[in-house]
Every structure is written in structure tokens, then in C-alpha cells.
CSV table of C-alpha atoms in Angstrom, one decimal:
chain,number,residue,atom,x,y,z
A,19,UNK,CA,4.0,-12.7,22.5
A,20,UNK,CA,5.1,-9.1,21.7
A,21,UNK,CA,5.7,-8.6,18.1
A,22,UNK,CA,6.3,-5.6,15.8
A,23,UNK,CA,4.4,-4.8,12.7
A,24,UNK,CA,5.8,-2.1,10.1
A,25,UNK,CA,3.2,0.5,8.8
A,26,UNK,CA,3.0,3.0,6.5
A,27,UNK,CA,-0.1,5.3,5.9
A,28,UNK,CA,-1.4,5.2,9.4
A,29,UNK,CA,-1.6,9.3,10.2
A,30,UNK,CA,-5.1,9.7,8.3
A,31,UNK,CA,-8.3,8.2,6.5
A,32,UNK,CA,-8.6,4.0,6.9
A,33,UNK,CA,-4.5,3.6,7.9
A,34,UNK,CA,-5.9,6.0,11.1
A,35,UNK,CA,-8.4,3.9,12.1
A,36,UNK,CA,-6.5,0.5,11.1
A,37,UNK,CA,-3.8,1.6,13.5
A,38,UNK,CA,-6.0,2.1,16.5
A,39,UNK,CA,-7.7,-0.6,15.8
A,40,UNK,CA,-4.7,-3.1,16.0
A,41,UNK,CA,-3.0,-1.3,19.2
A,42,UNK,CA,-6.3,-1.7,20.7
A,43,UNK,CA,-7.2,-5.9,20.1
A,44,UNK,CA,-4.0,-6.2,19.7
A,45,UNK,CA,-1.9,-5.5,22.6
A,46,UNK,CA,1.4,-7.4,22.5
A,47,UNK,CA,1.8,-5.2,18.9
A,48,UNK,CA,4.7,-2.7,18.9
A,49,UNK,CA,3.5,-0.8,15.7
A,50,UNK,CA,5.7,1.0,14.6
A,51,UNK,CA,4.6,4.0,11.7
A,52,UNK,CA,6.7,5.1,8.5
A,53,UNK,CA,6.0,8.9,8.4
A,54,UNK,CA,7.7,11.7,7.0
A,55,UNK,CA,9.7,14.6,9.1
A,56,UNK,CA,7.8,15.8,12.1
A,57,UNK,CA,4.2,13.8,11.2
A,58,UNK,CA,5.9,10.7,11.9
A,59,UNK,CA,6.7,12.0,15.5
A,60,UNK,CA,3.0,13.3,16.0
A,61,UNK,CA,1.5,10.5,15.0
A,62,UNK,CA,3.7,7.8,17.4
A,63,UNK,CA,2.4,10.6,20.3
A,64,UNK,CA,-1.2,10.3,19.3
A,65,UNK,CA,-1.1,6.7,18.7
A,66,UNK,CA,0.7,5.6,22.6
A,67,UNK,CA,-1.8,7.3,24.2
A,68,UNK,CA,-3.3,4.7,26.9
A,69,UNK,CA,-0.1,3.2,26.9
A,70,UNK,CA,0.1,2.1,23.9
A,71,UNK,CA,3.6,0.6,22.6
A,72,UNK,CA,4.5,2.8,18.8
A,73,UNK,CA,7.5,4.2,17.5
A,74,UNK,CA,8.3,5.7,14.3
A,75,UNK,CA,10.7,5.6,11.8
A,76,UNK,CA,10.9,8.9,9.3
A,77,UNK,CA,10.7,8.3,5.5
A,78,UNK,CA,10.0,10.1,2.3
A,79,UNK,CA,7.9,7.3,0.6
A,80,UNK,CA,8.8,9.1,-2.6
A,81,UNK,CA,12.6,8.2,-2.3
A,82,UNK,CA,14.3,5.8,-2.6
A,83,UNK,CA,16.9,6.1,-0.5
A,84,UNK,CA,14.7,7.5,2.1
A,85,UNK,CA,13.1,4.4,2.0
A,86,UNK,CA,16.3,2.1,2.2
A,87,UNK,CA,17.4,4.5,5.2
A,88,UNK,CA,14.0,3.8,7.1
A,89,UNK,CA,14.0,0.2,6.6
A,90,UNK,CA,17.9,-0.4,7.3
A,91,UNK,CA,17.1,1.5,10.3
A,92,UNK,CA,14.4,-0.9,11.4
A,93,UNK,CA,16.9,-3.8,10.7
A,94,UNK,CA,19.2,-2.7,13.1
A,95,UNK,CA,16.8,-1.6,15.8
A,96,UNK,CA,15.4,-5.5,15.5
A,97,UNK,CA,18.8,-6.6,15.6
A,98,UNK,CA,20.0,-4.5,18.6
A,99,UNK,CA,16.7,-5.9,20.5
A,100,UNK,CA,15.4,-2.7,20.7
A,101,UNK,CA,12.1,-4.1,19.1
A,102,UNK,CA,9.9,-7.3,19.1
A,103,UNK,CA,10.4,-9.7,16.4
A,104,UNK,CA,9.0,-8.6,13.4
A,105,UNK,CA,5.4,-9.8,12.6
A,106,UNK,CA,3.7,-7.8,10.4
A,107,UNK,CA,4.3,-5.0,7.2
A,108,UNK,CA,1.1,-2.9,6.2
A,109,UNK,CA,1.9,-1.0,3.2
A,110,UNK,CA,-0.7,0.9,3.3
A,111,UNK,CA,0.6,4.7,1.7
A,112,UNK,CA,-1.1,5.3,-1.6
A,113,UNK,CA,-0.7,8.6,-3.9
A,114,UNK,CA,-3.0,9.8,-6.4
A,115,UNK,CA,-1.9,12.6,-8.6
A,116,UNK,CA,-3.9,15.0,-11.3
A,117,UNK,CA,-1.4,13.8,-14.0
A,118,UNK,CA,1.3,11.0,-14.7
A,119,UNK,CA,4.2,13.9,-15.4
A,120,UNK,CA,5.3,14.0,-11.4
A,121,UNK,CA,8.7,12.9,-11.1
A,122,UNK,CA,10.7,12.0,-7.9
A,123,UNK,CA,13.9,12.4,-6.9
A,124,UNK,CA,14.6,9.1,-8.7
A,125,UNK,CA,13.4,9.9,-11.9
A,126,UNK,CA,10.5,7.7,-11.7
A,127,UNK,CA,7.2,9.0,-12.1
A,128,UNK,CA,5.6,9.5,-8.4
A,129,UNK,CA,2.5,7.2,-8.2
A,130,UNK,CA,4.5,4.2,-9.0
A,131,UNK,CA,7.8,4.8,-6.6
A,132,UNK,CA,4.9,5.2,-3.8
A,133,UNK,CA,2.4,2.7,-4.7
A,134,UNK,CA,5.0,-0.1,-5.9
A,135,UNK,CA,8.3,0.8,-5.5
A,136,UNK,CA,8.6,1.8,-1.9
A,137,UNK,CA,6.3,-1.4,-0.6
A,138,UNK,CA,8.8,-3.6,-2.8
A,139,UNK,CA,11.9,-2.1,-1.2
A,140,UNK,CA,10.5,-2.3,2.2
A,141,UNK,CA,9.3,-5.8,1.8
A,142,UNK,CA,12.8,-7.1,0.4
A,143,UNK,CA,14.9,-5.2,3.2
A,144,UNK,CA,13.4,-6.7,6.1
A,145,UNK,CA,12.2,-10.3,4.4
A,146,UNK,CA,15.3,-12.2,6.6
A,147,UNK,CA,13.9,-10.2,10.1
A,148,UNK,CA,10.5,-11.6,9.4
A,149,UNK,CA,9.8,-14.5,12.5
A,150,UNK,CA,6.9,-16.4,11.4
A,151,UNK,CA,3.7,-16.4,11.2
A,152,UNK,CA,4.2,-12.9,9.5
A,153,UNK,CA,2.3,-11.2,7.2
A,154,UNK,CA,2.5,-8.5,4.5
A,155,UNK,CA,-0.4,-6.6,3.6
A,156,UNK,CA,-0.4,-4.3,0.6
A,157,UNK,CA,-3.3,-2.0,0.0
A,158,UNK,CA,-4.7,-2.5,-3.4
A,159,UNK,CA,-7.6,-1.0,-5.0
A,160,UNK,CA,-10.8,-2.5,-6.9
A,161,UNK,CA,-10.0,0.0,-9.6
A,162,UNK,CA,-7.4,-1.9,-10.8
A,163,UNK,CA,-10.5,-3.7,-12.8
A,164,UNK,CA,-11.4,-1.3,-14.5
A,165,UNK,CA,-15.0,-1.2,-15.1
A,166,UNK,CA,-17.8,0.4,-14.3
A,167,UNK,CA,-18.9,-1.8,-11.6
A,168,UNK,CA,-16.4,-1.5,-9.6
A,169,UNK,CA,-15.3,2.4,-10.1
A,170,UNK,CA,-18.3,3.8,-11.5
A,171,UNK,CA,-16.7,5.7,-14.0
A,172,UNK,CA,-14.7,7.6,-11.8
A,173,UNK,CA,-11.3,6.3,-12.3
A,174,UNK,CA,-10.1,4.8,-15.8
A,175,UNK,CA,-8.8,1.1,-15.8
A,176,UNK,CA,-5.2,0.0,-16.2
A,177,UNK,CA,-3.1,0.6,-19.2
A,178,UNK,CA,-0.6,-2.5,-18.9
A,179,UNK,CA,3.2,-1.4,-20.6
A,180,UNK,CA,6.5,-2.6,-20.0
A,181,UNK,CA,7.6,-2.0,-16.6
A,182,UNK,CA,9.9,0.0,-17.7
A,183,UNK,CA,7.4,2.3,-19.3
A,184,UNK,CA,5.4,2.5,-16.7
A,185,UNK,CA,7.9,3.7,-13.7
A,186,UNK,CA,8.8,6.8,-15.7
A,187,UNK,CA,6.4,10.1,-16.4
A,188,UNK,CA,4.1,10.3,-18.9
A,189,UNK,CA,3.9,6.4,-19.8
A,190,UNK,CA,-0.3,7.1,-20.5
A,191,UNK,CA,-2.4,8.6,-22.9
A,192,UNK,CA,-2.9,12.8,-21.6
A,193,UNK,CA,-0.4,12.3,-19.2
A,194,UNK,CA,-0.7,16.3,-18.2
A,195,UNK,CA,-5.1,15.1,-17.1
A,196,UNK,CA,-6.5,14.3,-13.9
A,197,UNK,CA,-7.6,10.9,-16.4
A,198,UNK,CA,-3.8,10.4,-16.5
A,199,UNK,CA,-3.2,10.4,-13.2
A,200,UNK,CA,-6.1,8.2,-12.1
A,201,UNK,CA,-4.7,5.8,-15.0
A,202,UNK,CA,-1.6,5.9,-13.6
A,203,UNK,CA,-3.0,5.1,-9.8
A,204,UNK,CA,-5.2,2.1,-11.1
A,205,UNK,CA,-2.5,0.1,-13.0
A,206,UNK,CA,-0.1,0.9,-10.1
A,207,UNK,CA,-2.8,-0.9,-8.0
A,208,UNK,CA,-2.5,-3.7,-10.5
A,209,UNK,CA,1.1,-4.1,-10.3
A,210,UNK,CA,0.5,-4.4,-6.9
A,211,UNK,CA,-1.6,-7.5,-7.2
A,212,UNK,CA,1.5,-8.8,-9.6
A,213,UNK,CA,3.8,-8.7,-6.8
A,214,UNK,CA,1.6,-9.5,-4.1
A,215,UNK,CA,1.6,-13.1,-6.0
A,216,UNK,CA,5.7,-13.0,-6.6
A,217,UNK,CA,5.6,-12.8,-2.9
A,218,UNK,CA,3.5,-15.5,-2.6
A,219,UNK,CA,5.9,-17.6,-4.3
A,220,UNK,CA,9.5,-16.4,-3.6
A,221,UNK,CA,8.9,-15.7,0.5
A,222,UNK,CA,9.8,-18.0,3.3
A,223,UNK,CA,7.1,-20.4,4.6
A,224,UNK,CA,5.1,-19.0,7.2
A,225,UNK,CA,5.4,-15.2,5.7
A,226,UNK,CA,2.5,-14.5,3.8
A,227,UNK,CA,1.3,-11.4,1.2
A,228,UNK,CA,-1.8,-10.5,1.0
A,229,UNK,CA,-3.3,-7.6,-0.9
A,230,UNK,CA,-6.4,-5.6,0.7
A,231,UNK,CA,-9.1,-3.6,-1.0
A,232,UNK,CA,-10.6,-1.4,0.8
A,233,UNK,CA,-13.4,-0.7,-2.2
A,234,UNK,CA,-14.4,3.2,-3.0
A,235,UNK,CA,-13.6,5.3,0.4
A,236,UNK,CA,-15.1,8.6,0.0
A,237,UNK,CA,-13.4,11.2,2.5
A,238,UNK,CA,-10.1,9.9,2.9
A,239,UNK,CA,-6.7,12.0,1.9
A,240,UNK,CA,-6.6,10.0,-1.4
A,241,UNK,CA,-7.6,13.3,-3.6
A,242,UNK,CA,-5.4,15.7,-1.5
A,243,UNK,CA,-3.4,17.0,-4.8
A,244,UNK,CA,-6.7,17.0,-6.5
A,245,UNK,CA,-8.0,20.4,-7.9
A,246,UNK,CA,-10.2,22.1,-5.5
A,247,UNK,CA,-13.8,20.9,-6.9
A,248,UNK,CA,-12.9,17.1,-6.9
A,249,UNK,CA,-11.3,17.5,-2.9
A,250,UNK,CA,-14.9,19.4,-2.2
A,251,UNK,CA,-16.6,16.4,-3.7
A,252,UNK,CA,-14.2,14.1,-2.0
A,253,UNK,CA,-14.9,15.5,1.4
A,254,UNK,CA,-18.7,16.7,1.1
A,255,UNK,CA,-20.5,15.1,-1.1
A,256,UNK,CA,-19.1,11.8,-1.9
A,257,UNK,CA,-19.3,10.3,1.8
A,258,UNK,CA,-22.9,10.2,1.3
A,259,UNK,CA,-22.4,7.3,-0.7
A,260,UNK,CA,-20.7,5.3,1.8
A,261,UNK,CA,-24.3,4.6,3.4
A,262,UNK,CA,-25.0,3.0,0.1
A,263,UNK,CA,-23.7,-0.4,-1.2
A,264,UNK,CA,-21.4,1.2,-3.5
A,265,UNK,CA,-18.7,2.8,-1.1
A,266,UNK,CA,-17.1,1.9,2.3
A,267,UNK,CA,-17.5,4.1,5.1
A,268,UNK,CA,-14.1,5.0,6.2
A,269,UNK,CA,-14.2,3.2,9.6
A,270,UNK,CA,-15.4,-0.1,8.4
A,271,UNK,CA,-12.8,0.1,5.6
A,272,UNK,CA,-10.4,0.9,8.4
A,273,UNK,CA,-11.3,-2.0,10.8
A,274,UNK,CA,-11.3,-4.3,7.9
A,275,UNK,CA,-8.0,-3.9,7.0
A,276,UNK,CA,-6.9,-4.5,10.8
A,277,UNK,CA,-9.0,-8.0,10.7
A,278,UNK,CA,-6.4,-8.8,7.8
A,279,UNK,CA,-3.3,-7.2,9.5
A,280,UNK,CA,-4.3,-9.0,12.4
A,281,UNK,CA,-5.6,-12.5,10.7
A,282,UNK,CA,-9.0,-12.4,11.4
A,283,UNK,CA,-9.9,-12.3,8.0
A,284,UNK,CA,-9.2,-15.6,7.0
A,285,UNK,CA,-6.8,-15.5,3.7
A,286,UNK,CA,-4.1,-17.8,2.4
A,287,UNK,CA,-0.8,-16.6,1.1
A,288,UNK,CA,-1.1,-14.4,-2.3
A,289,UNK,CA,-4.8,-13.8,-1.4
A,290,UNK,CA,-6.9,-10.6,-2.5
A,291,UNK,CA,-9.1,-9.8,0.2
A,292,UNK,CA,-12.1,-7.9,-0.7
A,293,UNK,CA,-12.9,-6.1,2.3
A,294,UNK,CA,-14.0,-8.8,4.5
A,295,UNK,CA,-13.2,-11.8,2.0
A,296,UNK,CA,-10.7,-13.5,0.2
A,297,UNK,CA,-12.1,-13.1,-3.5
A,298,UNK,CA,-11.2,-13.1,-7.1
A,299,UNK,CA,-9.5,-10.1,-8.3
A,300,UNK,CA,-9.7,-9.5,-12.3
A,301,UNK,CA,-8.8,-11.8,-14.9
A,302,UNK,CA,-6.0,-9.5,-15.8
A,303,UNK,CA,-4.6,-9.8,-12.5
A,304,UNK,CA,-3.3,-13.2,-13.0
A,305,UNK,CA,-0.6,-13.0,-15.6
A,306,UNK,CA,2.5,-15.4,-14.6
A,307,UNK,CA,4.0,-13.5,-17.7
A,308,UNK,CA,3.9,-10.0,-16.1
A,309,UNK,CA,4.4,-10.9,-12.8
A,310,UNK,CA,8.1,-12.2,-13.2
A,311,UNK,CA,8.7,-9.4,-15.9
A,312,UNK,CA,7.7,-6.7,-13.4
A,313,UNK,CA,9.5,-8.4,-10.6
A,314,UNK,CA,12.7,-8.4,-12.5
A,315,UNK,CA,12.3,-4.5,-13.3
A,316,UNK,CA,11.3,-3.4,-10.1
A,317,UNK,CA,14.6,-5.7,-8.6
A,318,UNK,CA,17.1,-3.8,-10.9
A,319,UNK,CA,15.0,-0.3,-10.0
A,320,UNK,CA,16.1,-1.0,-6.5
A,321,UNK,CA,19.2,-2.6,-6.7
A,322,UNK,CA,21.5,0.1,-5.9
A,323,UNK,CA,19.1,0.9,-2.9
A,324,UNK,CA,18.9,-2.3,-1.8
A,325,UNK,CA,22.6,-3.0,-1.5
């Protein structure tokens, strides 16, 4: 049955390779990509090759009302018939930045209006065109635990605060470091997880959320605002470890977040899916508490967009 599914972060590293992988097994999919200005337009080109069905929808991830603007757009285009029913939401798009200072258009601090803010408005918008079985995947991140097993040191764990707090810049120790910024990334990646289970819980039956970690992927565009030495070690030197147990090349990582798009990774609703499992994520990522306090911040954050 042709279907659409929504995606955003499909024009490089593992989203790249997702989306080819799900137009290819997939090929009742409409998929159509979030991107911003002319990318967006680039991308749909690339991607239809073979006859391939994608469209695109443009979007500044960092705005708010960017976002509200893409995803009312998608309502109507589903409502005029113009696309499938609506199957599928990948938000993939994930921002790193060298500090926890940079502030949107919004007034919130950057990482979190693009790693929680713009998934949650998306997700909300379009909940009523979902036809099930749909599902929501929300990239995550296995540094959201915050040891050394799973990030090797490289990124520093979460730093819980009130939600509040944590939307606006400088809510973490240094917040003008690169240790800022990756502070700022990881708890963002937590607060994923949180919502990922509010989803769970307040979504119709038959739509389910699941959150996807992709583990470390050296080489992707993760550390593109990174200072010039960390983006050389990003793109030379650290892709050697994906032949190692301790990173994911960037095509597995890629194909395995199409098995979950598609549902060939089996994973119940409010899963986190480990690359190729569903699996325990941290302790501190099961918190009832701050799941309905950051729920009821990041409604009221989007409100006025959402109306």
C-alpha cells in the first residue's frame, strides 16, 4: 500500500544511506525529506533517481515557525490527496555545537530547538494524519549515558536541569567549551528518550515511538561546526575505529536505522533500539518525574507554534 514517511536528516552521513535504503526495500514509500532552502530540492532529485517516489518540504530545523510552516504544509498536502497516508516520521537531524551559548531565532539555545524541539513540534502537528501501523523514529545517542563505555571519554554525560534551564544558552558548566557543547548534545539526546516514552503513552494505538542509537559514527556531518582539528579527526582518523567494536561504520548504522523505520527490527512502542536491538537504555533514562515535567515545558515552548 503506498504510504508516506516524513524525514529529516536524510542529505548526508547515516540519514543518506537510511533514505536509500528505505526507497529501495521499500517501494510503495513516498519519502518525503525536510531540508532547508535549495538542499532540500537537491536531495528529492538525487533521491528519485530510478524512479523513485520523494518530495521535499523546506524547513529551518532551528525555527520554530519554520518548522510549524513545513509540517502544516505536509498536513494539507495529505489532506488534499496529494500524498499517501502517512506512515512513518524519522527524526533524524541532530546538531552538535562547540559551546551551549548558540541561540536561535527563538531564543532557545540551538542544540535543543533541533534535537528536541523541532522532532516534538513535528510529531504533534501531524499525530491526527498518522494511519496506522505508523511509526516515529527519533534518533538518539548512546552518549546520553554518560560513561566511558559507551563514549569513551569523548563526549561528557548529561547534566539533568529544569527544562526550562536547559532550552535557553548557557544552562552548563563552560558553556563558551567544546565540553559545553557536547554536554549540551548528550542531555538533549536524553530528553529525547524522555519523550520518546511520553509518546509511548499519550499516542493513538497503532502509532508507535521508538528511539534509535546509532552508537559512535565516526565520519558523519555531526562535527561540522567543530574546530578544524576535531573535523580532521572526525573525517580521517576516527573512521578507523568503525572496523573495531567500538564504533559503527556509517553504512551499517545507516541500514539499521531503515530496519527500524521500516520494522524489521522488531521493537514495541517506547522502545530504544540499540542498533539492531531493542535494549536498555540508562537507568537515568527512565524518570516518570522528568518525563511529564519536560513534556509540559516543551508543550508551552511550542504552543504558540502549534496553534
Amino acid at each position: 500500500m503506498q504510504h508516506t514517511i516524513v524525514m529529516t536528516g536524510a542529505s548526508r552521513g547515516i540519514g543518506r544511506i537510511a533514505a536509500e535504503h528505505i526507497l529501495r526495500r521499500s517501494p510503495d514509500a513516498h519519502l518525503l525529506v525536510v531540508g532547508r532552502g535549495s538542499s532540500g530540492v537537491r536531495l528529492a532529485a538525487e533521491l528519485s533517481a530510478g524512479g523513485h517516489a520523494v518530495s521535499y518540504v523546506s524547513a529551518d530545523l532551528g525555527s520554530l515557525d519554520s518548522v510549524r510552516s513545513a509540517a502544516v504544509e505536509i498536513r494539507e498536502r495529505l489532506e488534499r490527496g496529494e500524498l499517501p497516508p502517512l506512515r512513518g516520521f524519522v527524526g533524524n537531524a541532530g546538531m552538535q555545537y562547540t559551546n551551549a551559548l548558540t541561540e536561535g531565532p527563538d531564543g532557545f539555545e540551538s542544540t535543543f530547538a533541533i534535537n528536541v524541539l523541532a522532532n516534538h513540534l513535528f510529531v504533534r502537528l501531524l499525530q491526527d494524519r498518522f494511519v496506522a501501523p505508523a511509526r516515529i523514529v527519533i534518533t538518539s545517542s548512546d552518549t546520553h549515558f554518560g560513561d566511558f563505555k559507551h563514549n569513551m571519554g569523548m563526549v561528557p554525560g548529561p547534566v539533568w536541569k529544569s527544562p526550562d534551564v536547559l532550552a535557553r544558552p548557557g544552562a552548563f558548566p563552560k558553556p563558551d567549551t567544546a565540553a559545553g557543547g557536547r554536554t549540551a548534545y548528550s542531555t538533549s539526546k536524553l530528553a529525547a528518550i524522555y519523550l520518546v516514552h511520553e509518546y509511548a503513552r499519550r499516542l493513538p494505538a497503532g502509532v508507535d515511538a521508538v528511539a534509535y542509537n546509532p552508537g559512535f559514527v565516526p565520519g558523519t556531518g555531526l562535527a561540522r561546526n567543530a574546530g578544524p582539528v576535531s573535523r580532521f579527526a572526525m573525517r580521517r582518523i576516527l573512521p578507523v575505529m568503525a572496523l573495531t567494536p567500538f564504533a559503527t561504520g556509517r553504512n551499517a548504522a545507516g541500514r539499521y536505522l531503515a530496519d527500524v523505520v521500516l520494522g524489521a527490527t522488531t521493537a514495541p512502542t517506547g522502545s530504544y533500539v540499540d542498533r539492531t536491538r531493542a535494549a536498555r537504555s540508562s537507568l537515568e533514562s527512565y524518570d516518570p518525574r522528568r518525563e511529564g515535567e519536560l513534556w509540559d515545558t516543551v508543550e508551552r515552548f511550542t504552543a504558540t507554534c502549534a496553534a
